[in-house]
PDB file of C-alpha atoms in Angstrom:
ATOM      1  CA  LEU A 277      78.020 -39.771 216.713  1.00  0.00           C
ATOM      2  CA  ASP A 278      78.160 -36.743 214.429  1.00  0.00           C
ATOM      3  CA  SER A 279      75.014 -34.571 214.152  1.00  0.00           C
ATOM      4  CA  ALA A 280      73.604 -31.504 212.973  1.00  0.00           C
ATOM      5  CA  GLY A 281      70.477 -29.745 214.441  1.00  0.00           C
ATOM      6  CA  VAL A 282      68.315 -26.493 214.652  1.00  0.00           C
ATOM      7  CA  ALA A 283      66.557 -25.193 217.486  1.00  0.00           C
ATOM      8  CA  PHE A 284      63.990 -22.418 218.058  1.00  0.00           C
ATOM      9  CA  GLY A 285      63.254 -21.035 221.467  1.00  0.00           C
ATOM     10  CA  TYR A 286      62.110 -18.214 223.832  1.00  0.00           C
ATOM     11  CA  LEU A 287      64.476 -16.187 226.108  1.00  0.00           C
ATOM     12  CA  PHE A 288      63.173 -14.890 229.524  1.00  0.00           C
ATOM     13  CA  ASN A 289      64.472 -13.942 232.940  1.00  0.00           C
ATOM     14  CA  GLU A 290      66.530 -10.939 231.713  1.00  0.00           C
ATOM     15  CA  GLN A 291      67.591 -13.090 228.602  1.00  0.00           C
ATOM     16  CA  LYS A 292      69.451 -15.612 230.917  1.00  0.00           C
ATOM     17  CA  THR A 293      67.086 -18.500 230.556  1.00  0.00           C
ATOM     18  CA  ALA A 294      65.747 -20.139 227.279  1.00  0.00           C
ATOM     19  CA  LEU A 295      63.271 -22.763 226.713  1.00  0.00           C
ATOM     20  CA  SER A 296      63.744 -24.243 223.178  1.00  0.00           C
ATOM     21  CA  ILE A 297      62.638 -27.162 220.928  1.00  0.00           C
ATOM     22  CA  ALA A 298      65.264 -28.625 218.864  1.00  0.00           C
ATOM     23  CA  TYR A 299      65.508 -31.189 215.919  1.00  0.00           C
ATOM     24  CA  GLU A 300      68.855 -33.375 215.773  1.00  0.00           C
ATOM     25  CA  ASN A 301      69.607 -35.432 212.897  1.00  0.00           C
ATOM     26  CA  PHE A 302      72.453 -38.027 213.619  1.00  0.00           C
ATOM     27  CA  GLY A 303      72.457 -39.497 210.137  1.00  0.00           C
ATOM     28  CA  SER A 304      74.000 -42.979 209.922  1.00  0.00           C
ATOM     29  CA  SER A 305      76.573 -44.299 212.571  1.00  0.00           C
ATOM     30  CA  THR A 306      77.715 -47.610 213.653  1.00  0.00           C
ATOM     31  CA  TRP A 307      77.555 -48.423 217.382  1.00  0.00           C
ATOM     32  CA  GLU A 308      80.663 -50.764 218.203  1.00  0.00           C
ATOM     33  CA  SER A 309      81.200 -53.013 221.193  1.00  0.00           C
ATOM     34  CA  GLY A 310      84.327 -54.766 222.430  1.00  0.00           C
ATOM     35  CA  GLN A 311      84.169 -58.397 223.719  1.00  0.00           C
ATOM     36  CA  TYR A 312      81.182 -59.386 225.565  1.00  0.00           C
ATOM     37  CA  THR A 313      79.265 -62.462 226.713  1.00  0.00           C
ATOM     38  CA  ALA A 314      75.630 -63.186 225.292  1.00  0.00           C
ATOM     39  CA  THR A 315      72.874 -64.284 227.604  1.00  0.00           C
ATOM     40  CA  ASP A 316      73.301 -67.824 226.310  1.00  0.00           C
ATOM     41  CA  GLY A 317      77.140 -67.826 227.462  1.00  0.00           C
ATOM     42  CA  ARG A 318      78.670 -67.530 224.259  1.00  0.00           C
ATOM     43  CA  VAL A 319      81.667 -64.938 224.167  1.00  0.00           C
ATOM     44  CA  PHE A 320      81.750 -62.693 221.113  1.00  0.00           C
ATOM     45  CA  ASP A 321      84.866 -60.774 220.084  1.00  0.00           C
ATOM     46  CA  ASN A 322      83.035 -57.698 218.957  1.00  0.00           C
ATOM     47  CA  SER A 323      79.878 -56.347 217.397  1.00  0.00           C
ATOM     48  CA  GLU A 324      78.681 -53.558 214.958  1.00  0.00           C
ATOM     49  CA  TYR A 325      75.290 -52.181 214.704  1.00  0.00           C
ATOM     50  CA  PRO A 326      74.467 -49.697 212.200  1.00  0.00           C
ATOM     51  CA  MET A 327      71.868 -47.260 212.711  1.00  0.00           C
ATOM     52  CA  ASN A 328      70.136 -44.064 211.712  1.00  0.00           C
ATOM     53  CA  MET A 329      68.652 -41.631 214.385  1.00  0.00           C
ATOM     54  CA  HIS A 330      67.133 -38.268 214.736  1.00  0.00           C
ATOM     55  CA  THR A 331      65.587 -36.663 218.002  1.00  0.00           C
ATOM     56  CA  TYR A 332      63.271 -33.886 219.171  1.00  0.00           C
ATOM     57  CA  MET A 333      64.448 -32.319 222.286  1.00  0.00           C
ATOM     58  CA  PHE A 334      62.946 -29.666 224.849  1.00  0.00           C
ATOM     59  CA  GLU A 335      65.827 -28.001 226.233  1.00  0.00           C
ATOM     60  CA  LEU A 336      65.932 -25.586 229.086  1.00  0.00           C
ATOM     61  CA  THR A 337      69.382 -23.596 229.493  1.00  0.00           C
ATOM     62  CA  HIS A 338      70.404 -20.942 231.885  1.00  0.00           C
ATOM     63  CA  ILE A 339      73.319 -18.497 231.458  1.00  0.00           C
ATOM     64  CA  TYR A 340      75.682 -17.705 234.393  1.00  0.00           C
ATOM     65  CA  PRO A 341      77.646 -14.440 233.448  1.00  0.00           C
ATOM     66  CA  VAL A 342      81.371 -14.555 234.208  1.00  0.00           C
ATOM     67  CA  THR A 343      82.501 -11.365 232.369  1.00  0.00           C
ATOM     68  CA  GLU A 344      80.552  -9.012 229.898  1.00  0.00           C
ATOM     69  CA  ASN A 345      81.261 -11.186 226.889  1.00  0.00           C
ATOM     70  CA  ARG A 346      81.710 -14.769 228.564  1.00  0.00           C
ATOM     71  CA  PHE A 347      79.283 -16.882 230.384  1.00  0.00           C
ATOM     72  CA  LEU A 348      78.866 -20.462 231.583  1.00  0.00           C
ATOM     73  CA  ILE A 349      75.787 -22.331 230.617  1.00  0.00           C
ATOM     74  CA  ALA A 350      73.804 -25.291 232.129  1.00  0.00           C
ATOM     75  CA  LEU A 351      71.124 -27.253 230.205  1.00  0.00           C
ATOM     76  CA  ALA A 352      68.660 -30.086 230.798  1.00  0.00           C
ATOM     77  CA  GLY A 353      66.308 -31.578 228.156  1.00  0.00           C
ATOM     78  CA  ILE A 354      63.822 -34.236 227.404  1.00  0.00           C
ATOM     79  CA  GLY A 355      62.454 -35.344 224.196  1.00  0.00           C
ATOM     80  CA  GLN A 356      62.162 -38.399 221.691  1.00  0.00           C
ATOM     81  CA  ALA A 357      64.528 -40.355 219.888  1.00  0.00           C
ATOM     82  CA  ASN A 358      63.695 -42.171 216.775  1.00  0.00           C
ATOM     83  CA  ILE A 359      66.170 -45.034 215.986  1.00  0.00           C
ATOM     84  CA  LYS A 360      66.250 -47.161 212.865  1.00  0.00           C
ATOM     85  CA  THR A 361      68.466 -50.298 212.903  1.00  0.00           C
ATOM     86  CA  SER A 362      69.450 -52.082 209.725  1.00  0.00           C
ATOM     87  CA  GLY A 363      71.643 -55.164 210.090  1.00  0.00           C
ATOM     88  CA  TYR A 364      74.479 -56.052 212.389  1.00  0.00           C
ATOM     89  CA  ALA A 365      77.895 -57.908 212.340  1.00  0.00           C
ATOM     90  CA  LYS A 366      79.374 -60.106 214.954  1.00  0.00           C
ATOM     91  CA  THR A 367      82.656 -61.799 215.434  1.00  0.00           C
ATOM     92  CA  LEU A 368      82.813 -65.112 217.250  1.00  0.00           C
ATOM     93  CA  ASN A 369      86.141 -67.030 217.568  1.00  0.00           C
ATOM     94  CA  GLY A 370      87.722 -65.052 215.005  1.00  0.00           C
ATOM     95  CA  ALA A 371      84.798 -65.749 212.473  1.00  0.00           C
ATOM     96  CA  ARG A 372      82.763 -62.765 211.296  1.00  0.00           C
ATOM     97  CA  GLY A 373      78.984 -63.101 210.629  1.00  0.00           C
ATOM     98  CA  ALA A 374      76.368 -60.568 209.393  1.00  0.00           C
ATOM     99  CA  GLY A 375      72.642 -60.658 209.457  1.00  0.00           C
ATOM    100  CA  ASN A 376      69.702 -58.379 208.529  1.00  0.00           C
ATOM    101  CA  LEU A 377      66.156 -59.870 208.546  1.00  0.00           C
ATOM    102  CA  HIS A 378      64.532 -56.541 208.325  1.00  0.00           C
ATOM    103  CA  ASP A 379      64.815 -52.819 209.571  1.00  0.00           C
ATOM    104  CA  ARG A 380      63.476 -52.003 213.021  1.00  0.00           C
ATOM    105  CA  ARG A 381      62.426 -48.556 214.054  1.00  0.00           C
ATOM    106  CA  VAL A 382      61.896 -47.470 217.738  1.00  0.00           C
ATOM    107  CA  GLU A 383      60.637 -44.318 219.539  1.00  0.00           C
ATOM    108  CA  ASN A 384      62.207 -43.667 222.809  1.00  0.00           C
ATOM    109  CA  PHE A 385      62.034 -41.159 225.605  1.00  0.00           C
ATOM    110  CA  SER A 386      65.297 -39.423 225.754  1.00  0.00           C
ATOM    111  CA  LYS A 387      67.162 -36.984 228.441  1.00  0.00           C
ATOM    112  CA  ARG A 388      70.187 -34.882 228.560  1.00  0.00           C
ATOM    113  CA  LEU A 389      72.073 -32.714 230.982  1.00  0.00           C
ATOM    114  CA  GLY A 390      75.042 -30.640 230.142  1.00  0.00           C
ATOM    115  CA  ALA A 391      77.208 -27.636 231.006  1.00  0.00           C
ATOM    116  CA  GLY A 392      79.752 -25.389 229.004  1.00  0.00           C
ATOM    117  CA  MET A 393      80.979 -21.949 228.169  1.00  0.00           C
ATOM    118  CA  GLY A 394      79.950 -19.280 225.701  1.00  0.00           C
ATOM    119  CA  PHE A 395      81.081 -16.090 224.345  1.00  0.00           C
ATOM    120  CA  LYS A 396      78.969 -13.332 223.179  1.00  0.00           C
ATOM    121  CA  LEU A 397      79.996 -12.400 219.618  1.00  0.00           C
ATOM    122  CA  SER A 398      77.718  -9.286 219.501  1.00  0.00           C
ATOM    123  CA  SER A 399      74.432  -8.131 220.839  1.00  0.00           C
ATOM    124  CA  THR A 400      72.427 -10.821 219.042  1.00  0.00           C
ATOM    125  CA  VAL A 401      75.013 -13.725 218.553  1.00  0.00           C
ATOM    126  CA  GLN A 402      76.497 -16.284 220.895  1.00  0.00           C
ATOM    127  CA  LEU A 403      78.924 -18.938 220.280  1.00  0.00           C
ATOM    128  CA  ILE A 404      78.427 -21.769 222.833  1.00  0.00           C
ATOM    129  CA  GLY A 405      80.303 -24.898 223.703  1.00  0.00           C
ATOM    130  CA  VAL A 406      78.711 -27.701 225.616  1.00  0.00           C
ATOM    131  CA  LEU A 407      79.723 -31.072 227.077  1.00  0.00           C
ATOM    132  CA  GLN A 408      76.759 -33.067 227.648  1.00  0.00           C
ATOM    133  CA  TYR A 409      75.476 -36.516 228.675  1.00  0.00           C
ATOM    134  CA  SER A 410      72.430 -37.715 226.472  1.00  0.00           C
ATOM    135  CA  ASP A 411      70.435 -40.945 227.023  1.00  0.00           C
ATOM    136  CA  TYR A 412      68.422 -41.910 223.830  1.00  0.00           C
ATOM    137  CA  GLY A 413      67.078 -45.116 225.300  1.00  0.00           C
ATOM    138  CA  GLN A 414      67.293 -48.437 223.528  1.00  0.00           C
ATOM    139  CA  SER A 415      67.706 -49.603 219.925  1.00  0.00           C
ATOM    140  CA  GLU A 416      66.334 -52.822 218.701  1.00  0.00           C
ATOM    141  CA  THR A 417      67.854 -55.116 216.129  1.00  0.00           C
ATOM    142  CA  VAL A 418      66.086 -58.032 214.724  1.00  0.00           C
ATOM    143  CA  GLY A 419      68.554 -60.742 214.389  1.00  0.00           C
ATOM    144  CA  HIS A 420      69.590 -64.094 213.298  1.00  0.00           C
ATOM    145  CA  PHE A 421      73.296 -65.004 213.389  1.00  0.00           C
ATOM    146  CA  ALA A 422      74.540 -66.523 210.452  1.00  0.00           C
ATOM    147  CA  GLY A 423      78.173 -66.633 210.504  1.00  0.00           C
ATOM    148  CA  ASN A 424      80.642 -69.039 208.990  1.00  0.00           C
ATOM    149  CA  ASN A 425      81.652 -70.815 212.246  1.00  0.00           C
ATOM    150  CA  GLY A 426      80.410 -74.211 211.691  1.00  0.00           C
ATOM    151  CA  SER A 427      76.888 -75.006 210.507  1.00  0.00           C
ATOM    152  CA  ARG A 428      75.149 -73.719 213.670  1.00  0.00           C
ATOM    153  CA  ASP A 429      72.665 -70.813 213.582  1.00  0.00           C
ATOM    154  CA  TYR A 430      71.496 -69.084 216.520  1.00  0.00           C
ATOM    155  CA  ASP A 431      68.033 -67.373 216.615  1.00  0.00           C
ATOM    156  CA  MET A 432      68.711 -64.135 218.424  1.00  0.00           C
ATOM    157  CA  GLY A 433      65.137 -62.732 218.044  1.00  0.00           C
ATOM    158  CA  ILE A 434      65.083 -58.990 218.825  1.00  0.00           C
ATOM    159  CA  PHE A 435      68.039 -57.696 220.924  1.00  0.00           C
ATOM    160  CA  THR A 436      68.520 -54.484 222.446  1.00  0.00           C
ATOM    161  CA  THR A 437      71.270 -52.033 222.790  1.00  0.00           C
ATOM    162  CA  ASP A 438      71.537 -48.977 225.106  1.00  0.00           C
ATOM    163  CA  VAL A 439      72.235 -45.835 223.079  1.00  0.00           C
ATOM    164  CA  ASN A 440      73.749 -43.112 225.218  1.00  0.00           C
ATOM    165  CA  ALA A 441      76.767 -40.661 224.679  1.00  0.00           C
ATOM    166  CA  ILE A 442      78.855 -38.125 226.097  1.00  0.00           C
ATOM    167  CA  GLU A 443      78.891 -35.439 223.349  1.00  0.00           C
ATOM    168  CA  ALA A 444      80.736 -32.228 222.826  1.00  0.00           C
ATOM    169  CA  SER A 445      78.766 -29.543 220.832  1.00  0.00           C
ATOM    170  CA  ILE A 446      79.292 -26.242 219.345  1.00  0.00           C
ATOM    171  CA  ARG A 447      76.200 -23.903 219.091  1.00  0.00           C
ATOM    172  CA  LEU A 448      75.671 -20.701 217.605  1.00  0.00           C
ATOM    173  CA  ARG A 449      72.573 -18.762 219.083  1.00  0.00           C
ATOM    174  CA  TYR A 450      71.081 -15.912 217.275  1.00  0.00           C
ATOM    175  CA  HIS A 451      68.505 -13.615 219.131  1.00  0.00           C
ATOM    176  CA  PHE A 452      65.862 -12.167 216.995  1.00  0.00           C
TER     177      PHE A 452
END
């Protein structure tokens, strides 16, 4: 997932701890799976689920100084993920099918944990690299399989997909 975001926060504890609220926009992306077995026993070669997502996140970060200009950072966050799905594609026995009955929007509780390293570029600017695990909840897709593998249609109803990621982020922090 590619994303861009902005956050505003408050530093305390001798400027080592920050509490911030962030907005992240992931834009459009496609979640892809490998081979899997559906609950009705059919084995699919793969699936693709296009989605748009943005999040609001409260993050608590803490800095652990290493040298005068380098530090380690730990973070934890909770928030809300807003996910919109619009269609899907599946491959069954080499035949590709696609569907889109209508868009589906969900709002989920989200959470994140991460750690990284930062550099003090000046007395007011820090460059921070973070590796984090984020759980954005589940997306929901309204489905009706309409492939060209014979004349059979399968009513999939609403099916869910876990949306989580291990993400690398680069952050530029400016102290007012």
